[in-house]
Amino acid sequence: MSGKVTLLGAGPGNIELLTLLGKRRLKQADVVLYDRLVNPSLLLLTSQQAQLINVGKMPHYHKYHQEDINNLLVKYAKMGYQVVRLKAGDPYVFGRGGEEAAYLKSQGIAFEVIPGLTSALAGLSAVGIPITQRGLASSFHVITGQRRDSEADLNWNNIAHQEGTLVFLMGMSNLANICHNLIINGKNPHTPVAIIQWATQWRQKMVISNLKEITTAAAQKGLSSPALIVIGEVVRMSQQLNVILPLQKQHILVPFSKHSILYQRLSDLGATVDFYPRQIKVKQKVKLPNLDKFAVVLIDSVIAFTDFSQLLLENNLDVRILARKQIWVRSNLVAQHLKQYGILVDKVITTDANINTAQILEISSDELHSDTLNFLSLEKPLTKMKKLLYDLQTFQAIVFPSRASLKDFIAVLDNSQLQQLQQLQAFVMGEQVANLAQEYDFREIINCPTNLARTIAIIERKLTNE
Ligand code: SAH
């Protein structure tokens, strides 16, 4: 059976700007070929087995030629694979998507195109520039800022006289020329211009000036590719409509399996939050130990409690077996959860200092334990962790909500990545996590409570003060 190729638009960078259909295709993909500008976090949406190939073209060093990419697409489709060709923005906006589709068609390969949000639109809204506005612009024109020698030059006279907003893509190395050509063809040198780099991401930068002065202004502020050059009266609207959120410049990593509430809250405060899928775990078969031996049962997590209740039922027992025992937990969260089942805990323990006794049975859903304890681990990893695809140096902070998130994450890092990790500000939730973090030489560990709202407030205060 022959496979299919999906030319998929990844959107401008913020991973939540991917379409729902796009997300589904990434999940289904056997092979993903992705470009340099694509946010690598999107690749975490793929399945464990998917093969990921970076065909990104470096500005001066062409890793893969277009022909190589075309051939790979055909090769994998002929092997029966679901192939995703992941492209920045929209595949049919200066992405050579048309060429790829035409080649697939010529080779008789089934394909589809899933649109993405083009940077030519999304980049403007990200900084408060409406691309059309009554009285200011009733059209917009998206133009390439880069022509190859073999191509005829643009009709500058025509472009300079267009009513409406001009948006140049791939134009940064040609900025002075673009402005010059527009001015000599009659465009007012005082027309407002905005340059927007890395739109919709933590490293987004903007500079506003006019046609005559923008080249100098952009150089002074160090703006370079990838950026949009936006020319027209609508640029003025940014002053009024650009919404700046408190954590906008922050790039934060939350090593969590899915979009957690933590992810959502930090994103809503403007941060670019990348997640990292944790291992999927399954219950493992264990024998119920003789509970008479223990005076205390220490429950690590909500999942551990659920698994433990299940284990009791499988042995024709229920929680009454704990009647004369002390029940300890590792966080208030677990205490609250047990209360819903009518169980009051005796102690919330925050350090390991006094629990090394044979009297205690610790029940956990992960395999992290101190050797001196009687430890009952009820779950085991089902999947291998994914390789880390992003550069830890681009983050400012990392948040560890649990010991397992810290332990699992560190397990996938090589030495140099671990060193990079240690340079990040580490926000840790709860003293248990803080104790574990101490072992890894972080530059700065910021203790937060296990309470989510208070943790977010601490992160916001700390990151906005620096
Ligand atoms: N298909 C893409 C464009 C690919 S051409 C799309 O629809 O957006 C590459 C150019 O796109 C870059 O040189 C830059 O001009 C622009 N670009 C892409 N992503 C961008 C971003 N996040 N911020 C600013 N410009 C971006």
Coordinates of C-alpha atoms and ligand atoms in Angstrom, one line a residue:
M1 CA 0.0 0.0 0.0
S2 CA 1.3 3.4 -0.9
G3 CA 1.6 6.0 1.7
K4 CA 0.7 9.7 1.6
V5 CA 2.5 13.0 2.0
T6 CA 1.0 15.8 4.0
L7 CA 2.4 19.2 3.4
L8 CA 1.7 20.7 6.8
G9 CA 1.8 24.3 7.8
A10 CA 3.4 24.6 11.3
G11 CA 2.3 28.2 11.9
P12 CA 4.5 31.1 13.0
G13 CA 6.2 29.5 16.0
N14 CA 3.9 29.4 19.0
I15 CA 2.9 25.8 19.0
E16 CA -0.7 26.4 20.0
L17 CA -1.2 28.2 16.7
L18 CA -1.1 24.8 14.9
T19 CA -4.4 23.6 13.4
L20 CA -6.2 20.7 15.0
L21 CA -5.9 18.7 11.8
G22 CA -2.2 19.4 11.8
K23 CA -1.9 18.1 15.3
R24 CA -3.7 14.9 14.3
R25 CA -1.5 14.4 11.3
L26 CA 1.7 14.8 13.4
K27 CA 0.4 12.2 15.8
Q28 CA -0.3 9.8 12.9
A29 CA 3.0 10.4 11.1
D30 CA 5.6 7.7 10.5
V31 CA 8.2 10.1 9.1
V32 CA 8.4 13.9 9.6
L33 CA 10.7 16.1 7.5
Y34 CA 10.9 19.5 9.1
D35 CA 12.5 22.9 8.3
R36 CA 14.9 25.1 10.2
L37 CA 12.2 27.7 11.2
V38 CA 9.8 25.1 12.6
N39 CA 9.5 25.1 16.4
P40 CA 11.0 21.8 17.5
S41 CA 8.5 21.5 20.3
L42 CA 5.9 20.6 17.7
L43 CA 7.9 17.3 17.1
L44 CA 7.0 16.3 20.6
L45 CA 3.4 15.8 19.3
T46 CA 4.6 12.9 17.2
S47 CA 4.5 9.3 18.2
Q48 CA 7.3 7.5 19.9
Q49 CA 8.1 5.6 16.7
A50 CA 8.1 8.4 14.3
Q51 CA 11.3 9.1 12.4
L52 CA 12.2 12.8 12.5
I53 CA 14.4 14.3 9.8
N54 CA 15.8 17.8 9.9
V55 CA 16.0 19.0 6.4
G56 CA 16.4 22.6 7.5
K57 CA 18.3 24.8 5.2
M58 CA 21.0 26.8 6.9
P59 CA 21.4 30.3 5.4
H60 CA 24.7 29.6 3.9
Y61 CA 25.1 25.9 4.2
H62 CA 22.4 24.0 2.3
K63 CA 22.0 20.7 4.1
Y64 CA 19.5 19.2 1.8
H65 CA 18.8 20.4 -1.7
Q66 CA 15.2 20.8 -2.8
E67 CA 15.7 17.8 -5.1
D68 CA 16.9 15.6 -2.1
I69 CA 13.8 16.6 -0.1
N70 CA 11.5 15.8 -3.1
N71 CA 13.2 12.4 -3.4
L72 CA 12.9 11.6 0.3
L73 CA 9.2 12.4 0.2
V74 CA 8.6 10.1 -2.7
K75 CA 10.8 7.4 -1.2
Y76 CA 9.0 7.3 2.1
A77 CA 5.5 7.5 0.6
K78 CA 6.4 4.5 -1.7
M79 CA 7.4 2.6 1.4
G80 CA 3.8 3.0 2.5
Y81 CA 4.5 5.6 5.2
Q82 CA 2.4 8.5 6.4
V83 CA 4.8 11.3 5.7
V84 CA 4.5 14.8 7.1
R85 CA 6.4 17.6 5.4
L86 CA 6.4 20.2 8.2
K87 CA 6.9 23.8 7.0
A88 CA 7.0 27.1 8.8
G89 CA 3.9 29.3 8.5
D90 CA 1.8 28.1 5.5
P91 CA 3.2 25.6 3.1
Y92 CA 2.1 27.6 0.0
V93 CA 3.4 31.0 1.2
F94 CA 7.1 31.2 0.0
G95 CA 7.7 27.7 1.3
R96 CA 8.3 26.0 -2.0
G97 CA 5.3 23.9 -1.1
G98 CA 3.9 24.3 -4.6
E99 CA 7.1 22.8 -6.1
E100 CA 6.9 19.9 -3.7
A101 CA 3.2 19.3 -4.4
A102 CA 3.8 19.4 -8.2
Y103 CA 6.7 16.9 -7.9
L104 CA 4.5 14.5 -5.8
K105 CA 1.7 14.8 -8.4
S106 CA 4.2 14.1 -11.2
Q107 CA 5.3 10.9 -9.4
G108 CA 1.7 9.8 -8.7
I109 CA 2.1 10.1 -5.0
A110 CA -1.1 10.9 -2.9
F111 CA -0.7 14.2 -1.1
E112 CA -2.7 16.8 0.8
V113 CA -2.0 20.3 2.0
I114 CA -3.0 21.5 5.4
P115 CA -2.8 25.2 5.7
G116 CA -0.9 26.9 8.5
L117 CA -1.1 30.4 9.9
T118 CA 1.3 32.4 7.8
S119 CA 3.8 34.7 9.6
A120 CA 2.7 37.3 7.1
L121 CA -0.5 37.6 9.0
A122 CA 0.1 36.3 12.4
G123 CA 3.3 38.3 12.8
L124 CA 1.5 41.5 12.5
S125 CA -1.3 40.7 14.9
A126 CA 1.3 39.6 17.4
V127 CA 2.5 43.2 17.7
G128 CA -0.8 44.9 17.4
I129 CA -0.8 45.8 13.7
P130 CA -4.1 45.2 11.9
I131 CA -3.1 44.4 8.4
T132 CA -6.1 46.2 7.1
Q133 CA -7.8 49.1 8.8
R134 CA -10.6 51.3 7.6
G135 CA -9.1 54.6 6.4
L136 CA -5.6 53.3 6.6
A137 CA -5.3 50.2 4.4
S138 CA -7.9 48.4 2.4
S139 CA -5.6 45.8 0.9
F140 CA -2.4 44.0 1.7
H141 CA 0.4 42.6 -0.4
V142 CA 2.8 39.9 0.6
I143 CA 6.0 40.1 -1.3
T144 CA 9.3 38.3 -1.4
G145 CA 12.3 40.4 -0.3
Q146 CA 14.7 38.1 -2.0
R147 CA 15.1 37.4 -5.7
R148 CA 17.5 35.0 -7.2
D149 CA 19.8 36.3 -9.9
S150 CA 17.9 34.3 -12.5
E151 CA 14.6 35.9 -11.6
A152 CA 13.3 39.1 -13.1
D153 CA 13.3 42.0 -10.6
L154 CA 10.1 43.0 -8.9
N155 CA 8.1 45.8 -10.5
W156 CA 9.0 48.4 -7.9
N157 CA 7.0 51.2 -9.6
N158 CA 3.9 49.1 -9.3
I159 CA 4.6 48.1 -5.6
A160 CA 5.5 51.6 -4.6
H161 CA 2.1 52.8 -5.8
Q162 CA -0.1 50.1 -4.2
E163 CA -2.7 51.3 -1.8
G164 CA -2.5 49.2 1.4
T165 CA 0.0 47.4 3.6
L166 CA 3.2 45.9 2.2
V167 CA 4.6 42.8 3.9
F168 CA 8.1 41.6 2.8
L169 CA 9.2 38.1 3.8
M170 CA 12.9 37.0 3.6
G171 CA 13.9 40.6 3.1
M172 CA 16.3 41.4 5.9
S173 CA 19.5 41.0 4.0
N174 CA 18.0 43.2 1.3
L175 CA 16.4 45.8 3.6
A176 CA 18.3 48.9 2.4
N177 CA 17.5 48.0 -1.2
I178 CA 13.8 47.5 -0.6
C179 CA 13.5 50.9 1.1
H180 CA 15.6 52.6 -1.5
N181 CA 13.6 51.1 -4.4
L182 CA 10.3 52.1 -2.8
I183 CA 11.5 55.7 -2.2
I184 CA 12.9 56.3 -5.7
N185 CA 9.7 55.0 -7.1
G186 CA 7.7 57.6 -5.3
K187 CA 6.8 56.1 -1.9
N188 CA 6.8 58.7 0.9
P189 CA 10.1 58.3 2.9
H190 CA 8.1 59.0 6.1
T191 CA 5.8 56.0 5.6
P192 CA 5.9 54.0 8.9
V193 CA 7.8 50.7 8.8
A194 CA 7.9 47.9 11.4
I195 CA 10.4 45.0 11.5
I196 CA 9.2 42.0 13.5
Q197 CA 11.6 39.2 14.3
W198 CA 10.6 35.8 15.6
A199 CA 7.0 36.8 15.9
T200 CA 4.8 34.9 18.4
Q201 CA 7.8 33.6 20.3
W202 CA 9.7 34.5 23.5
R203 CA 12.5 36.1 21.4
Q204 CA 10.1 38.3 19.4
K205 CA 11.5 41.7 18.8
M206 CA 10.2 44.7 17.0
V207 CA 11.5 48.0 15.8
I208 CA 9.4 50.8 14.3
S209 CA 10.7 53.7 12.2
N210 CA 10.1 55.0 8.7
L211 CA 11.2 54.1 5.2
K212 CA 14.1 56.5 5.3
E213 CA 15.5 55.4 8.7
I214 CA 14.5 51.8 9.3
T215 CA 17.7 50.3 8.0
T216 CA 19.8 52.1 10.6
A217 CA 17.2 51.6 13.3
A218 CA 17.1 47.8 12.7
A219 CA 20.9 47.5 12.7
Q220 CA 21.1 49.5 15.9
K221 CA 18.6 47.2 17.6
G222 CA 20.3 44.1 16.2
L223 CA 17.3 42.8 14.3
S224 CA 17.9 40.2 11.6
S225 CA 16.4 37.3 9.9
P226 CA 13.8 35.7 10.3
A227 CA 11.8 38.9 10.3
L228 CA 8.9 40.6 8.5
I229 CA 9.2 44.0 7.0
V230 CA 5.8 45.8 7.3
I231 CA 5.3 49.0 5.5
G232 CA 2.2 51.2 5.7
E233 CA 0.2 53.5 7.9
V234 CA -1.3 50.6 9.9
V235 CA 2.1 50.3 11.6
R236 CA 1.2 53.3 13.7
M237 CA -1.6 51.3 15.3
S238 CA 0.9 49.2 17.2
Q239 CA 1.6 51.9 19.7
Q240 CA -2.0 51.7 20.8
L241 CA -2.8 48.0 20.2
N242 CA 0.4 46.1 21.1
V243 CA -0.5 44.1 24.2
I244 CA 2.6 43.3 26.2
L245 CA 2.2 40.5 28.8
P246 CA 4.3 40.2 31.9
L247 CA 6.2 37.1 31.0
Q248 CA 6.4 37.8 27.2
K249 CA 10.2 37.5 26.9
Q250 CA 10.4 34.3 29.0
H251 CA 11.2 30.9 27.7
I252 CA 10.2 28.4 30.3
L253 CA 10.4 24.6 30.3
V254 CA 7.9 22.4 32.0
P255 CA 8.9 18.8 31.8
F256 CA 5.4 17.4 31.8
S257 CA 3.6 14.8 29.7
K258 CA 0.9 17.0 28.4
H259 CA -0.4 20.6 28.5
S260 CA -0.8 21.0 32.2
I261 CA -2.5 23.8 34.1
L262 CA 0.9 25.1 34.8
Y263 CA 1.6 25.3 31.1
Q264 CA -1.6 27.1 30.5
R265 CA -1.2 29.7 33.2
L266 CA 2.3 30.5 32.3
S267 CA 1.4 30.8 28.6
D268 CA -1.5 33.0 29.4
L269 CA 0.9 35.3 31.2
G270 CA 2.8 35.6 27.9
A271 CA 5.6 33.1 28.4
T272 CA 6.7 30.7 25.7
V273 CA 6.4 27.4 27.5
D274 CA 7.8 24.3 26.1
F275 CA 6.9 21.0 27.6
Y276 CA 8.6 17.7 27.5
P277 CA 6.7 14.5 27.4
R278 CA 7.2 12.3 30.5
Q279 CA 7.3 8.6 30.3
I280 CA 4.0 6.9 30.0
K281 CA 3.7 4.4 32.9
V282 CA 1.6 1.4 33.5
K283 CA 0.7 -0.5 36.6
Q284 CA 3.1 -3.2 37.4
K285 CA 2.2 -6.5 39.0
V286 CA 3.3 -6.6 42.6
K287 CA 2.6 -8.8 45.6
L288 CA 1.0 -7.1 48.5
P289 CA 3.5 -7.2 51.4
N290 CA 2.5 -8.3 54.8
L291 CA 1.1 -5.0 56.2
D292 CA 1.2 -6.2 59.8
K293 CA 4.9 -5.4 59.8
F294 CA 4.3 -1.7 59.3
A295 CA 3.1 1.0 61.6
V296 CA 3.1 3.8 59.0
V297 CA 2.0 3.9 55.4
L298 CA 3.5 6.7 53.5
I299 CA 1.7 7.6 50.3
D300 CA 3.7 9.5 47.6
S301 CA 1.1 10.6 45.2
V302 CA -2.6 10.5 44.2
I303 CA -1.8 7.9 41.6
A304 CA 0.0 5.8 44.2
F305 CA -3.1 5.9 46.4
T306 CA -5.3 4.9 43.5
D307 CA -3.0 2.0 42.5
F308 CA -2.7 0.9 46.2
S309 CA -6.5 0.9 46.7
Q310 CA -6.8 -1.3 43.6
L311 CA -4.1 -3.7 44.9
L312 CA -6.0 -4.0 48.1
L313 CA -9.2 -4.9 46.3
E314 CA -7.4 -7.5 44.2
N315 CA -6.5 -9.1 47.5
N316 CA -10.0 -8.9 48.8
L317 CA -9.1 -6.1 51.2
D318 CA -10.0 -2.5 51.5
V319 CA -8.7 0.6 53.3
R320 CA -9.9 -0.7 56.6
I321 CA -6.7 -2.7 56.7
L322 CA -5.0 0.7 57.4
A323 CA -7.3 1.4 60.4
R324 CA -4.7 1.2 63.2
K325 CA -1.8 2.6 61.1
Q326 CA -0.5 6.1 60.7
I327 CA -1.1 7.5 57.3
W328 CA 1.6 9.9 56.0
V329 CA 1.7 11.7 52.7
R330 CA 4.3 13.8 50.8
S331 CA 2.2 16.8 50.0
N332 CA -1.0 18.7 50.9
L333 CA -2.3 17.8 47.5
V334 CA -2.4 14.1 48.4
A335 CA -3.8 15.0 51.9
Q336 CA -6.7 16.8 50.2
H337 CA -7.3 14.0 47.8
L338 CA -7.5 11.4 50.6
K339 CA -9.9 13.6 52.5
Q340 CA -12.3 13.2 49.7
Y341 CA -12.3 9.4 50.5
G342 CA -12.9 10.1 54.1
I343 CA -9.3 9.6 55.2
L344 CA -7.6 12.1 57.4
V345 CA -3.8 11.9 57.1
D346 CA -1.6 12.0 60.2
K347 CA 1.3 13.8 58.8
V348 CA 2.5 15.7 55.7
I349 CA 6.2 15.0 55.6
T350 CA 8.5 17.5 53.9
T351 CA 11.9 16.0 54.5
D352 CA 13.3 12.6 54.4
A353 CA 15.1 13.2 57.7
N354 CA 13.0 11.0 60.0
I355 CA 11.6 8.3 57.8
N356 CA 14.4 5.8 57.6
T357 CA 12.8 3.2 59.8
A358 CA 11.6 -0.3 59.2
Q359 CA 8.2 0.7 60.5
I360 CA 7.3 2.6 57.3
L361 CA 6.1 1.3 54.1
E362 CA 6.3 3.9 51.3
I363 CA 3.9 3.5 48.4
S364 CA 4.8 5.2 45.2
S365 CA 4.0 5.4 41.5
D366 CA 7.6 5.9 40.5
E367 CA 10.8 4.1 41.1
L368 CA 12.7 6.7 43.0
H369 CA 13.4 5.6 46.5
S370 CA 15.9 5.8 49.3
D371 CA 17.4 2.4 49.8
T372 CA 16.7 2.3 53.5
L373 CA 13.0 2.4 53.1
N374 CA 10.5 -0.3 52.5
F375 CA 9.4 0.8 49.1
L376 CA 6.4 -0.5 47.1
S377 CA 6.5 0.8 43.5
L378 CA 3.3 0.3 41.7
E379 CA 4.0 1.5 38.2
K380 CA 6.7 1.0 35.6
P381 CA 7.6 2.9 32.5
L382 CA 6.0 1.8 29.3
T383 CA 7.8 4.0 26.8
K384 CA 11.2 5.2 26.4
M385 CA 11.7 8.9 26.8
K386 CA 12.0 11.0 23.7
K387 CA 15.3 12.6 22.8
L388 CA 15.6 16.2 23.7
L389 CA 15.3 18.3 20.5
Y390 CA 15.7 21.8 21.8
D391 CA 18.6 23.8 22.9
L392 CA 18.5 24.3 26.7
Q393 CA 20.5 27.4 26.4
T394 CA 17.5 29.2 24.9
F395 CA 15.5 28.8 28.2
Q396 CA 15.6 31.1 31.2
A397 CA 13.8 28.9 33.7
I398 CA 12.6 25.4 34.3
V399 CA 9.8 24.3 36.6
F400 CA 9.8 21.0 38.3
P401 CA 6.4 20.1 39.7
S402 CA 7.5 16.8 41.1
R403 CA 10.5 14.6 41.9
A404 CA 9.6 12.3 39.0
S405 CA 9.6 15.3 36.6
L406 CA 13.1 16.2 37.7
K407 CA 14.5 12.7 37.7
D408 CA 13.0 11.6 34.4
F409 CA 14.2 14.8 32.7
I410 CA 17.7 14.5 33.9
A411 CA 17.8 10.9 32.8
V412 CA 17.6 11.9 29.1
L413 CA 20.3 14.6 29.2
D414 CA 23.9 14.1 28.1
N415 CA 26.7 15.8 30.1
S416 CA 26.7 19.1 28.2
Q417 CA 23.0 19.3 28.3
L418 CA 23.1 18.8 32.1
Q419 CA 25.6 21.6 32.4
Q420 CA 23.2 23.9 30.4
L421 CA 20.3 22.8 32.6
Q422 CA 22.2 23.8 35.7
Q423 CA 22.5 27.3 34.4
L424 CA 18.7 27.8 34.4
Q425 CA 16.7 29.1 37.3
A426 CA 15.0 26.0 38.7
F427 CA 11.6 26.5 40.3
V428 CA 10.8 23.5 42.4
M429 CA 7.4 22.8 43.9
G430 CA 7.7 21.4 47.4
E431 CA 10.5 20.6 49.7
Q432 CA 10.9 17.1 48.5
V433 CA 11.6 18.3 45.0
A434 CA 13.9 21.0 46.4
N435 CA 15.9 18.3 48.3
L436 CA 16.4 16.3 45.2
A437 CA 17.3 19.4 43.1
Q438 CA 20.1 20.2 45.6
E439 CA 21.9 17.1 44.4
Y440 CA 22.2 18.5 40.8
D441 CA 24.1 21.8 41.3
F442 CA 21.6 24.2 39.9
R443 CA 22.8 27.8 39.7
E444 CA 19.7 28.9 41.5
I445 CA 16.9 26.9 43.1
I446 CA 13.8 28.7 43.9
N447 CA 11.5 26.9 46.4
C448 CA 7.8 27.2 45.7
P449 CA 5.0 25.6 47.5
T450 CA 3.0 22.8 46.0
N451 CA 0.2 25.3 45.6
L452 CA -0.2 26.1 41.9
A453 CA -1.5 29.7 42.2
R454 CA 1.3 30.7 44.7
T455 CA 3.9 29.0 42.6
I456 CA 2.8 31.0 39.5
A457 CA 2.9 34.2 41.5
I458 CA 6.5 33.4 42.6
I459 CA 7.6 32.7 39.1
E460 CA 6.0 35.8 37.8
R461 CA 7.6 38.0 40.5
K462 CA 11.0 36.5 40.1
L463 CA 11.2 36.6 36.3
T464 CA 9.8 40.1 35.9
N465 CA 12.2 41.6 38.4
E466 CA 15.2 40.5 36.5
Ligands
SAH1 N1 5.8 29.7 4.8 C1 6.3 30.7 5.7 C2 7.3 31.7 5.1 C3 8.6 31.0 4.7 S1 9.8 32.1 4.1 C4 5.1 31.5 6.3 O1 3.9 31.3 5.7 O2 5.2 32.2 7.2 C5 10.7 32.5 5.5 C6 10.4 33.9 5.9 O3 9.2 33.9 6.6 C7 11.5 34.5 6.9 O4 12.6 35.0 6.2 C8 10.6 35.6 7.5 O5 10.5 36.7 6.7 C9 9.3 35.0 7.6 N2 9.0 34.4 8.9 C10 8.6 33.1 9.2 N3 8.4 32.9 10.5 C11 8.5 34.1 11.1 C12 8.4 34.6 12.4 N4 8.0 33.8 13.4 N5 8.7 35.9 12.6 C13 9.0 36.7 11.6 N6 9.2 36.3 10.4 C14 8.9 35.0 10.1

